[in-house]
Amino acid sequence: KQILTFSRQSEIEPKPVQVKVILKEVLKLLRASLPVTIEIVQQIESAAAVMADPVQIHQVMMNLCTNAGYAMRDKGGRLTVKLVETDLNDTVARGMGDLKPGRYLKLTVSDTGQGIASEHLSRVFDPFFTTKPKGEGTGMGLSVVHGIVTSLGGSVSVESAPGAGAAFDVFLPTIEDQPPAA
């Protein structure tokens, strides 16, 4: 399914989606699958909507959170998920992958895991690139995240250092019309 999504062969049906609702659903699902040594912290401050297929938002969240959980599997830690609205001016937007200035939903998924080596940071969104042992990863998760986010007119970036965890920031353009309550 991820390869189909990455190659844009799957059917997508964009509609107004309240990310907050999907986020809470994903975190509930993850709580059951992550070790109890991993604390999940939710800082969901926005009910803004984006134009997307709900399955795409679900995939983005699952991939980012699953990777964070994997990074903390041995020692435990804290998975923090933040959802806020932010305004990007022309200068900031251009520096983030040529986004258009305006109102964005900023989703941050951060962990206190092992971090990503600096030599790997530039390749984390490449298809089939993985640092996981054979049989534990396909290298498609972050490339799918990147593909989905950019197809929605957004941007994704990562900050990390070995031993200092990782933080992924996803920016998605918001829409004026809020979807009806699900």
Short mmCIF file of N, CA and C in Angstrom, two decimals:
data_model
loop_
_atom_site.label_atom_id
_atom_site.label_comp_id
_atom_site.label_asym_id
_atom_site.label_seq_id
_atom_site.Cartn_x
_atom_site.Cartn_y
_atom_site.Cartn_z
N LYS A 1 0.83 -1.20 0.00
CA LYS A 1 0.00 0.00 0.00
C LYS A 1 0.87 1.26 0.00
N GLN A 2 1.97 1.21 0.77
CA GLN A 2 2.83 2.38 0.83
C GLN A 2 3.52 2.63 -0.51
N ILE A 3 3.93 1.57 -1.19
CA ILE A 3 4.57 1.73 -2.50
C ILE A 3 3.58 2.33 -3.48
N LEU A 4 2.31 1.89 -3.45
CA LEU A 4 1.29 2.45 -4.32
C LEU A 4 1.06 3.93 -4.01
N THR A 5 1.02 4.25 -2.73
CA THR A 5 0.83 5.65 -2.35
C THR A 5 2.02 6.48 -2.83
N PHE A 6 3.23 5.94 -2.62
CA PHE A 6 4.43 6.66 -3.01
C PHE A 6 4.45 6.92 -4.51
N SER A 7 4.04 5.93 -5.28
CA SER A 7 4.05 6.09 -6.73
C SER A 7 2.77 6.73 -7.26
N ARG A 8 1.90 7.15 -6.35
CA ARG A 8 0.65 7.84 -6.65
C ARG A 8 -0.29 7.01 -7.54
N GLN A 9 -0.29 5.69 -7.33
CA GLN A 9 -1.17 4.83 -8.10
C GLN A 9 -2.47 4.54 -7.35
N SER A 10 -2.52 4.89 -6.09
CA SER A 10 -3.73 4.61 -5.31
C SER A 10 -4.74 5.74 -5.50
N GLU A 11 -5.99 5.42 -5.28
CA GLU A 11 -7.06 6.42 -5.40
C GLU A 11 -7.07 7.30 -4.16
N ILE A 12 -6.98 8.60 -4.34
CA ILE A 12 -7.08 9.51 -3.21
C ILE A 12 -8.26 10.45 -3.46
N GLU A 13 -8.98 10.73 -2.40
CA GLU A 13 -10.14 11.60 -2.49
C GLU A 13 -10.01 12.73 -1.48
N PRO A 14 -9.38 13.84 -1.89
CA PRO A 14 -9.22 14.96 -0.96
C PRO A 14 -10.56 15.57 -0.57
N LYS A 15 -10.68 15.92 0.70
CA LYS A 15 -11.85 16.60 1.23
C LYS A 15 -11.41 17.33 2.50
N PRO A 16 -12.21 18.25 3.00
CA PRO A 16 -11.83 18.92 4.24
C PRO A 16 -11.70 17.91 5.39
N VAL A 17 -10.54 17.91 6.02
CA VAL A 17 -10.26 16.95 7.10
C VAL A 17 -9.78 17.70 8.33
N GLN A 18 -10.38 17.39 9.45
CA GLN A 18 -9.93 17.95 10.73
C GLN A 18 -8.85 17.01 11.27
N VAL A 19 -7.60 17.42 11.17
CA VAL A 19 -6.45 16.60 11.51
C VAL A 19 -6.51 16.14 12.96
N LYS A 20 -7.00 16.98 13.84
CA LYS A 20 -7.10 16.69 15.26
C LYS A 20 -7.82 15.36 15.52
N VAL A 21 -8.90 15.10 14.79
CA VAL A 21 -9.69 13.90 14.99
C VAL A 21 -8.88 12.65 14.62
N ILE A 22 -8.21 12.72 13.47
CA ILE A 22 -7.39 11.58 13.01
C ILE A 22 -6.21 11.37 13.95
N LEU A 23 -5.63 12.47 14.39
CA LEU A 23 -4.49 12.40 15.30
C LEU A 23 -4.84 11.66 16.58
N LYS A 24 -5.96 11.99 17.16
CA LYS A 24 -6.38 11.33 18.41
C LYS A 24 -6.64 9.85 18.18
N GLU A 25 -7.21 9.51 17.04
CA GLU A 25 -7.47 8.11 16.70
C GLU A 25 -6.15 7.34 16.57
N VAL A 26 -5.19 7.91 15.87
CA VAL A 26 -3.89 7.27 15.68
C VAL A 26 -3.18 7.07 17.02
N LEU A 27 -3.22 8.08 17.88
CA LEU A 27 -2.54 7.98 19.17
C LEU A 27 -3.18 6.90 20.06
N LYS A 28 -4.49 6.76 19.97
CA LYS A 28 -5.17 5.70 20.72
C LYS A 28 -4.71 4.33 20.23
N LEU A 29 -4.63 4.19 18.92
CA LEU A 29 -4.17 2.95 18.30
C LEU A 29 -2.72 2.65 18.68
N LEU A 30 -1.88 3.67 18.65
CA LEU A 30 -0.47 3.49 18.98
C LEU A 30 -0.25 3.12 20.44
N ARG A 31 -1.05 3.71 21.32
CA ARG A 31 -0.88 3.42 22.74
C ARG A 31 -0.93 1.91 23.00
N ALA A 32 -1.79 1.21 22.26
CA ALA A 32 -1.94 -0.23 22.43
C ALA A 32 -0.74 -1.01 21.88
N SER A 33 0.01 -0.41 20.96
CA SER A 33 1.10 -1.15 20.33
C SER A 33 2.50 -0.74 20.80
N LEU A 34 2.61 0.41 21.44
CA LEU A 34 3.92 0.85 21.94
C LEU A 34 4.17 0.29 23.33
N PRO A 35 5.43 0.04 23.67
CA PRO A 35 5.73 -0.43 25.02
C PRO A 35 5.31 0.59 26.08
N VAL A 36 5.00 0.13 27.27
CA VAL A 36 4.58 1.04 28.34
C VAL A 36 5.71 1.96 28.80
N THR A 37 6.95 1.65 28.40
CA THR A 37 8.09 2.50 28.75
C THR A 37 8.14 3.77 27.91
N ILE A 38 7.23 3.86 26.93
CA ILE A 38 7.16 5.07 26.10
C ILE A 38 5.93 5.87 26.51
N GLU A 39 6.17 7.08 26.98
CA GLU A 39 5.10 7.99 27.38
C GLU A 39 4.65 8.78 26.14
N ILE A 40 3.35 8.92 25.97
CA ILE A 40 2.82 9.72 24.86
C ILE A 40 2.28 11.03 25.42
N VAL A 41 2.82 12.14 24.92
CA VAL A 41 2.39 13.46 25.35
C VAL A 41 1.67 14.12 24.17
N GLN A 42 0.42 14.54 24.40
CA GLN A 42 -0.38 15.19 23.37
C GLN A 42 -0.51 16.67 23.68
N GLN A 43 -0.18 17.50 22.71
CA GLN A 43 -0.36 18.95 22.83
C GLN A 43 -1.13 19.40 21.59
N ILE A 44 -2.40 19.04 21.56
CA ILE A 44 -3.24 19.31 20.39
C ILE A 44 -4.03 20.59 20.65
N GLU A 45 -3.61 21.67 19.98
CA GLU A 45 -4.18 22.99 20.23
C GLU A 45 -4.99 23.54 19.07
N SER A 46 -5.12 22.78 17.98
CA SER A 46 -5.81 23.31 16.83
C SER A 46 -6.87 22.35 16.32
N ALA A 47 -7.98 22.92 15.89
CA ALA A 47 -9.04 22.13 15.26
C ALA A 47 -9.16 22.50 13.78
N ALA A 48 -8.11 23.12 13.24
CA ALA A 48 -8.13 23.55 11.84
C ALA A 48 -8.22 22.36 10.90
N ALA A 49 -8.71 22.64 9.70
CA ALA A 49 -8.87 21.60 8.69
C ALA A 49 -7.91 21.83 7.54
N VAL A 50 -7.58 20.72 6.86
CA VAL A 50 -6.77 20.76 5.66
C VAL A 50 -7.51 19.99 4.57
N MET A 51 -7.13 20.23 3.33
CA MET A 51 -7.73 19.50 2.22
C MET A 51 -6.84 18.28 1.95
N ALA A 52 -7.36 17.10 2.29
CA ALA A 52 -6.56 15.87 2.15
C ALA A 52 -7.49 14.66 2.16
N ASP A 53 -6.94 13.53 1.86
CA ASP A 53 -7.63 12.27 2.05
C ASP A 53 -7.33 11.83 3.48
N PRO A 54 -8.33 11.48 4.28
CA PRO A 54 -8.08 11.09 5.68
C PRO A 54 -7.06 9.95 5.80
N VAL A 55 -7.04 9.04 4.82
CA VAL A 55 -6.09 7.92 4.85
C VAL A 55 -4.66 8.45 4.75
N GLN A 56 -4.47 9.52 3.97
CA GLN A 56 -3.13 10.11 3.85
C GLN A 56 -2.65 10.66 5.19
N ILE A 57 -3.52 11.39 5.87
CA ILE A 57 -3.15 11.97 7.17
C ILE A 57 -2.84 10.85 8.16
N HIS A 58 -3.65 9.80 8.13
CA HIS A 58 -3.45 8.63 8.99
C HIS A 58 -2.08 8.00 8.71
N GLN A 59 -1.74 7.85 7.45
CA GLN A 59 -0.45 7.26 7.07
C GLN A 59 0.72 8.11 7.53
N VAL A 60 0.62 9.41 7.35
CA VAL A 60 1.68 10.31 7.80
C VAL A 60 1.91 10.14 9.30
N MET A 61 0.83 10.17 10.06
CA MET A 61 0.93 10.04 11.52
C MET A 61 1.49 8.69 11.94
N MET A 62 0.95 7.62 11.36
CA MET A 62 1.42 6.28 11.72
C MET A 62 2.90 6.11 11.42
N ASN A 63 3.34 6.57 10.26
CA ASN A 63 4.76 6.42 9.91
C ASN A 63 5.66 7.22 10.85
N LEU A 64 5.31 8.46 11.13
CA LEU A 64 6.14 9.28 12.01
C LEU A 64 6.18 8.72 13.43
N CYS A 65 5.02 8.34 13.94
CA CYS A 65 4.94 7.84 15.33
C CYS A 65 5.56 6.45 15.47
N THR A 66 5.39 5.61 14.47
CA THR A 66 6.00 4.27 14.52
C THR A 66 7.51 4.38 14.52
N ASN A 67 8.06 5.27 13.69
CA ASN A 67 9.51 5.48 13.68
C ASN A 67 9.99 6.00 15.03
N ALA A 68 9.25 6.92 15.62
CA ALA A 68 9.63 7.45 16.93
C ALA A 68 9.62 6.34 17.97
N GLY A 69 8.59 5.50 17.94
CA GLY A 69 8.52 4.38 18.86
C GLY A 69 9.69 3.42 18.68
N TYR A 70 10.06 3.18 17.44
CA TYR A 70 11.19 2.29 17.14
C TYR A 70 12.48 2.84 17.72
N ALA A 71 12.65 4.16 17.64
CA ALA A 71 13.87 4.80 18.14
C ALA A 71 13.98 4.70 19.66
N MET A 72 12.85 4.46 20.35
CA MET A 72 12.86 4.41 21.81
C MET A 72 12.58 3.01 22.34
N ARG A 73 12.57 2.00 21.48
CA ARG A 73 12.14 0.66 21.87
C ARG A 73 13.00 0.05 22.98
N ASP A 74 14.29 0.37 23.02
CA ASP A 74 15.18 -0.25 24.00
C ASP A 74 15.13 0.42 25.37
N LYS A 75 15.16 1.74 25.38
CA LYS A 75 15.28 2.46 26.65
C LYS A 75 14.01 3.20 27.06
N GLY A 76 13.00 3.20 26.21
CA GLY A 76 11.80 3.97 26.53
C GLY A 76 12.04 5.44 26.26
N GLY A 77 11.07 6.25 26.64
CA GLY A 77 11.22 7.69 26.44
C GLY A 77 9.88 8.37 26.29
N ARG A 78 9.90 9.53 25.63
CA ARG A 78 8.69 10.34 25.48
C ARG A 78 8.45 10.64 24.01
N LEU A 79 7.25 10.31 23.56
CA LEU A 79 6.78 10.65 22.22
C LEU A 79 5.85 11.84 22.39
N THR A 80 6.21 12.97 21.80
CA THR A 80 5.40 14.18 21.92
C THR A 80 4.81 14.53 20.57
N VAL A 81 3.50 14.76 20.56
CA VAL A 81 2.80 15.13 19.34
C VAL A 81 2.13 16.48 19.59
N LYS A 82 2.52 17.47 18.77
CA LYS A 82 1.97 18.83 18.89
C LYS A 82 1.22 19.17 17.61
N LEU A 83 0.11 19.87 17.75
CA LEU A 83 -0.65 20.34 16.61
C LEU A 83 -1.07 21.78 16.89
N VAL A 84 -0.50 22.71 16.13
CA VAL A 84 -0.79 24.13 16.31
C VAL A 84 -0.98 24.78 14.94
N GLU A 85 -1.60 25.97 14.95
CA GLU A 85 -1.71 26.76 13.73
C GLU A 85 -0.62 27.82 13.75
N THR A 86 -0.12 28.14 12.56
CA THR A 86 0.92 29.15 12.47
C THR A 86 0.78 29.89 11.15
N ASP A 87 1.21 31.15 11.16
CA ASP A 87 1.24 31.95 9.93
C ASP A 87 2.67 31.99 9.43
N LEU A 88 2.84 31.69 8.15
CA LEU A 88 4.16 31.77 7.53
C LEU A 88 4.20 32.97 6.60
N ASN A 89 5.17 33.86 6.85
CA ASN A 89 5.32 35.00 5.95
C ASN A 89 6.10 34.54 4.71
N ASP A 90 6.26 35.43 3.76
CA ASP A 90 6.88 35.09 2.48
C ASP A 90 8.30 34.54 2.65
N THR A 91 9.10 35.18 3.48
CA THR A 91 10.48 34.77 3.67
C THR A 91 10.58 33.38 4.30
N VAL A 92 9.84 33.16 5.36
CA VAL A 92 9.86 31.86 6.05
C VAL A 92 9.32 30.77 5.14
N ALA A 93 8.23 31.04 4.46
CA ALA A 93 7.60 30.05 3.57
C ALA A 93 8.55 29.63 2.46
N ARG A 94 9.25 30.59 1.87
CA ARG A 94 10.18 30.28 0.78
C ARG A 94 11.32 29.39 1.27
N GLY A 95 11.75 29.60 2.49
CA GLY A 95 12.84 28.81 3.06
C GLY A 95 12.44 27.40 3.45
N MET A 96 11.16 27.10 3.33
CA MET A 96 10.67 25.78 3.72
C MET A 96 10.17 24.99 2.52
N GLY A 97 10.93 25.00 1.47
CA GLY A 97 10.53 24.22 0.31
C GLY A 97 9.58 24.97 -0.60
N ASP A 98 9.73 26.28 -0.66
CA ASP A 98 8.90 27.12 -1.53
C ASP A 98 7.42 27.02 -1.23
N LEU A 99 7.06 27.03 0.03
CA LEU A 99 5.64 27.08 0.40
C LEU A 99 5.10 28.46 0.08
N LYS A 100 3.79 28.54 -0.05
CA LYS A 100 3.15 29.83 -0.24
C LYS A 100 2.92 30.46 1.14
N PRO A 101 3.05 31.75 1.26
CA PRO A 101 2.77 32.40 2.55
C PRO A 101 1.31 32.16 2.92
N GLY A 102 1.05 32.10 4.22
CA GLY A 102 -0.33 31.93 4.67
C GLY A 102 -0.42 31.14 5.96
N ARG A 103 -1.63 30.67 6.24
CA ARG A 103 -1.93 29.95 7.48
C ARG A 103 -1.68 28.46 7.27
N TYR A 104 -0.94 27.85 8.21
CA TYR A 104 -0.59 26.44 8.14
C TYR A 104 -0.88 25.73 9.45
N LEU A 105 -1.13 24.47 9.33
CA LEU A 105 -1.23 23.59 10.48
C LEU A 105 0.17 23.00 10.65
N LYS A 106 0.72 23.13 11.84
CA LYS A 106 2.06 22.60 12.10
C LYS A 106 1.91 21.39 13.02
N LEU A 107 2.30 20.24 12.51
CA LEU A 107 2.28 19.00 13.26
C LEU A 107 3.72 18.64 13.58
N THR A 108 4.03 18.49 14.85
CA THR A 108 5.38 18.10 15.27
C THR A 108 5.31 16.77 15.99
N VAL A 109 6.12 15.83 15.52
CA VAL A 109 6.25 14.53 16.18
C VAL A 109 7.70 14.43 16.62
N SER A 110 7.92 14.41 17.94
CA SER A 110 9.28 14.35 18.45
C SER A 110 9.43 13.20 19.43
N ASP A 111 10.67 12.73 19.56
CA ASP A 111 10.94 11.63 20.48
C ASP A 111 12.24 11.89 21.22
N THR A 112 12.45 11.13 22.27
CA THR A 112 13.67 11.22 23.06
C THR A 112 14.55 10.01 22.81
N GLY A 113 14.44 9.45 21.61
CA GLY A 113 15.18 8.23 21.25
C GLY A 113 16.63 8.47 20.91
N GLN A 114 17.17 7.52 20.15
CA GLN A 114 18.60 7.51 19.86
C GLN A 114 19.06 8.59 18.90
N GLY A 115 18.15 9.23 18.18
CA GLY A 115 18.52 10.27 17.24
C GLY A 115 19.00 9.70 15.92
N ILE A 116 19.26 10.59 14.98
CA ILE A 116 19.68 10.20 13.64
C ILE A 116 21.07 10.77 13.40
N ALA A 117 21.96 9.93 12.93
CA ALA A 117 23.33 10.38 12.65
C ALA A 117 23.31 11.46 11.57
N SER A 118 24.19 12.45 11.71
CA SER A 118 24.20 13.58 10.78
C SER A 118 24.40 13.16 9.33
N GLU A 119 25.16 12.10 9.09
CA GLU A 119 25.39 11.65 7.72
C GLU A 119 24.14 11.02 7.09
N HIS A 120 23.14 10.68 7.91
CA HIS A 120 21.90 10.09 7.40
C HIS A 120 20.78 11.11 7.23
N LEU A 121 20.90 12.27 7.87
CA LEU A 121 19.82 13.26 7.86
C LEU A 121 19.39 13.68 6.45
N SER A 122 20.33 13.84 5.55
CA SER A 122 19.98 14.30 4.21
C SER A 122 19.28 13.22 3.38
N ARG A 123 19.31 11.97 3.85
CA ARG A 123 18.74 10.87 3.08
C ARG A 123 17.48 10.27 3.67
N VAL A 124 17.03 10.74 4.83
CA VAL A 124 15.91 10.07 5.52
C VAL A 124 14.63 10.01 4.70
N PHE A 125 14.44 10.94 3.76
CA PHE A 125 13.21 10.93 2.96
C PHE A 125 13.39 10.19 1.62
N ASP A 126 14.58 9.64 1.39
CA ASP A 126 14.84 8.89 0.15
C ASP A 126 14.12 7.54 0.19
N PRO A 127 13.50 7.15 -0.93
CA PRO A 127 12.85 5.83 -0.98
C PRO A 127 13.88 4.71 -0.75
N PHE A 128 13.48 3.74 0.03
CA PHE A 128 14.25 2.53 0.33
C PHE A 128 15.50 2.78 1.18
N PHE A 129 15.67 3.99 1.69
CA PHE A 129 16.79 4.24 2.60
C PHE A 129 16.34 3.91 4.01
N THR A 130 17.08 3.05 4.68
CA THR A 130 16.76 2.71 6.06
C THR A 130 18.04 2.42 6.82
N THR A 131 18.03 2.69 8.10
CA THR A 131 19.15 2.34 8.96
C THR A 131 18.79 1.13 9.81
N LYS A 132 17.56 0.62 9.64
CA LYS A 132 17.11 -0.54 10.40
C LYS A 132 17.74 -1.81 9.84
N PRO A 133 17.91 -2.82 10.70
CA PRO A 133 18.45 -4.10 10.23
C PRO A 133 17.53 -4.75 9.21
N LYS A 134 18.08 -5.62 8.40
CA LYS A 134 17.31 -6.33 7.38
C LYS A 134 16.11 -7.02 8.03
N GLY A 135 14.97 -6.86 7.39
CA GLY A 135 13.75 -7.48 7.91
C GLY A 135 12.97 -6.61 8.88
N GLU A 136 13.52 -5.45 9.26
CA GLU A 136 12.82 -4.58 10.22
C GLU A 136 12.31 -3.28 9.62
N GLY A 137 12.62 -3.03 8.36
CA GLY A 137 12.15 -1.79 7.74
C GLY A 137 12.34 -1.83 6.24
N THR A 138 11.45 -1.15 5.54
CA THR A 138 11.53 -1.13 4.07
C THR A 138 12.18 0.14 3.54
N GLY A 139 12.26 1.17 4.37
CA GLY A 139 12.78 2.44 3.90
C GLY A 139 11.73 3.23 3.13
N MET A 140 10.47 2.86 3.28
CA MET A 140 9.40 3.56 2.56
C MET A 140 8.64 4.55 3.44
N GLY A 141 8.66 4.37 4.74
CA GLY A 141 7.83 5.17 5.64
C GLY A 141 8.01 6.67 5.48
N LEU A 142 9.24 7.16 5.61
CA LEU A 142 9.47 8.61 5.54
C LEU A 142 9.36 9.14 4.12
N SER A 143 9.66 8.31 3.12
CA SER A 143 9.49 8.78 1.73
C SER A 143 8.01 8.92 1.41
N VAL A 144 7.17 8.04 1.98
CA VAL A 144 5.72 8.17 1.81
C VAL A 144 5.23 9.44 2.51
N VAL A 145 5.72 9.68 3.72
CA VAL A 145 5.37 10.92 4.45
C VAL A 145 5.72 12.13 3.58
N HIS A 146 6.92 12.17 3.07
CA HIS A 146 7.37 13.30 2.25
C HIS A 146 6.48 13.45 1.01
N GLY A 147 6.21 12.34 0.34
CA GLY A 147 5.38 12.37 -0.87
C GLY A 147 3.97 12.89 -0.60
N ILE A 148 3.36 12.40 0.48
CA ILE A 148 2.00 12.84 0.83
C ILE A 148 1.99 14.33 1.18
N VAL A 149 2.90 14.73 2.06
CA VAL A 149 2.92 16.12 2.53
C VAL A 149 3.15 17.09 1.37
N THR A 150 4.10 16.79 0.50
CA THR A 150 4.35 17.70 -0.62
C THR A 150 3.19 17.70 -1.61
N SER A 151 2.52 16.56 -1.79
CA SER A 151 1.36 16.53 -2.70
C SER A 151 0.20 17.36 -2.16
N LEU A 152 0.19 17.60 -0.85
CA LEU A 152 -0.86 18.41 -0.23
C LEU A 152 -0.46 19.89 -0.15
N GLY A 153 0.66 20.24 -0.76
CA GLY A 153 1.11 21.63 -0.74
C GLY A 153 1.84 22.00 0.53
N GLY A 154 2.33 20.99 1.23
CA GLY A 154 3.01 21.24 2.50
C GLY A 154 4.49 20.96 2.45
N SER A 155 5.08 20.90 3.64
CA SER A 155 6.52 20.69 3.77
C SER A 155 6.77 19.85 5.02
N VAL A 156 7.83 19.04 4.96
CA VAL A 156 8.23 18.26 6.13
C VAL A 156 9.74 18.41 6.31
N SER A 157 10.15 18.54 7.56
CA SER A 157 11.58 18.67 7.85
C SER A 157 11.90 17.89 9.12
N VAL A 158 13.18 17.65 9.32
CA VAL A 158 13.62 16.89 10.50
C VAL A 158 14.81 17.58 11.15
N GLU A 159 14.84 17.52 12.47
CA GLU A 159 16.00 17.96 13.25
C GLU A 159 16.35 16.82 14.18
N SER A 160 17.63 16.47 14.23
CA SER A 160 18.04 15.38 15.08
C SER A 160 19.54 15.41 15.29
N ALA A 161 19.95 14.74 16.35
CA ALA A 161 21.37 14.53 16.62
C ALA A 161 21.47 13.21 17.39
N PRO A 162 22.56 12.48 17.19
CA PRO A 162 22.72 11.22 17.91
C PRO A 162 22.59 11.41 19.42
N GLY A 163 21.76 10.58 20.03
CA GLY A 163 21.53 10.64 21.47
C GLY A 163 20.57 11.73 21.91
N ALA A 164 20.09 12.56 20.98
CA ALA A 164 19.23 13.69 21.34
C ALA A 164 17.83 13.58 20.77
N GLY A 165 17.45 12.41 20.27
CA GLY A 165 16.10 12.25 19.72
C GLY A 165 15.96 12.90 18.36
N ALA A 166 14.73 12.96 17.90
CA ALA A 166 14.43 13.54 16.60
C ALA A 166 13.11 14.28 16.67
N ALA A 167 12.96 15.29 15.82
CA ALA A 167 11.70 16.04 15.74
C ALA A 167 11.38 16.28 14.27
N PHE A 168 10.20 15.82 13.87
CA PHE A 168 9.72 16.03 12.50
C PHE A 168 8.64 17.09 12.54
N ASP A 169 8.77 18.11 11.69
CA ASP A 169 7.77 19.17 11.57
C ASP A 169 7.09 19.04 10.22
N VAL A 170 5.77 18.94 10.26
CA VAL A 170 4.96 18.86 9.05
C VAL A 170 4.11 20.12 8.98
N PHE A 171 4.17 20.83 7.86
CA PHE A 171 3.36 22.01 7.64
C PHE A 171 2.36 21.71 6.53
N LEU A 172 1.07 21.89 6.82
CA LEU A 172 0.01 21.68 5.83
C LEU A 172 -0.84 22.93 5.75
N PRO A 173 -1.16 23.40 4.53
CA PRO A 173 -1.98 24.60 4.41
C PRO A 173 -3.39 24.34 4.94
N THR A 174 -3.89 25.27 5.75
CA THR A 174 -5.25 25.11 6.28
C THR A 174 -6.26 25.63 5.25
N ILE A 175 -7.50 25.25 5.47
CA ILE A 175 -8.58 25.75 4.61
C ILE A 175 -9.56 26.51 5.49
N GLU A 176 -10.29 27.42 4.86
CA GLU A 176 -11.23 28.26 5.61
C GLU A 176 -12.44 27.48 6.10
N ASP A 177 -13.00 26.66 5.21
CA ASP A 177 -14.22 25.91 5.57
C ASP A 177 -13.89 24.74 6.46
N GLN A 178 -14.47 24.75 7.66
CA GLN A 178 -14.24 23.66 8.58
C GLN A 178 -15.18 22.50 8.24
N PRO A 179 -14.67 21.26 8.33
CA PRO A 179 -15.53 20.12 8.03
C PRO A 179 -16.57 19.92 9.14
N PRO A 180 -17.69 19.27 8.80
CA PRO A 180 -18.66 18.97 9.85
C PRO A 180 -18.07 17.99 10.86
N ALA A 181 -18.53 18.03 12.07
CA ALA A 181 -18.04 17.13 13.09
C ALA A 181 -18.30 15.69 12.68
N ALA A 182 -17.27 14.86 12.82
CA ALA A 182 -17.41 13.45 12.42
C ALA A 182 -18.21 12.68 13.45
#
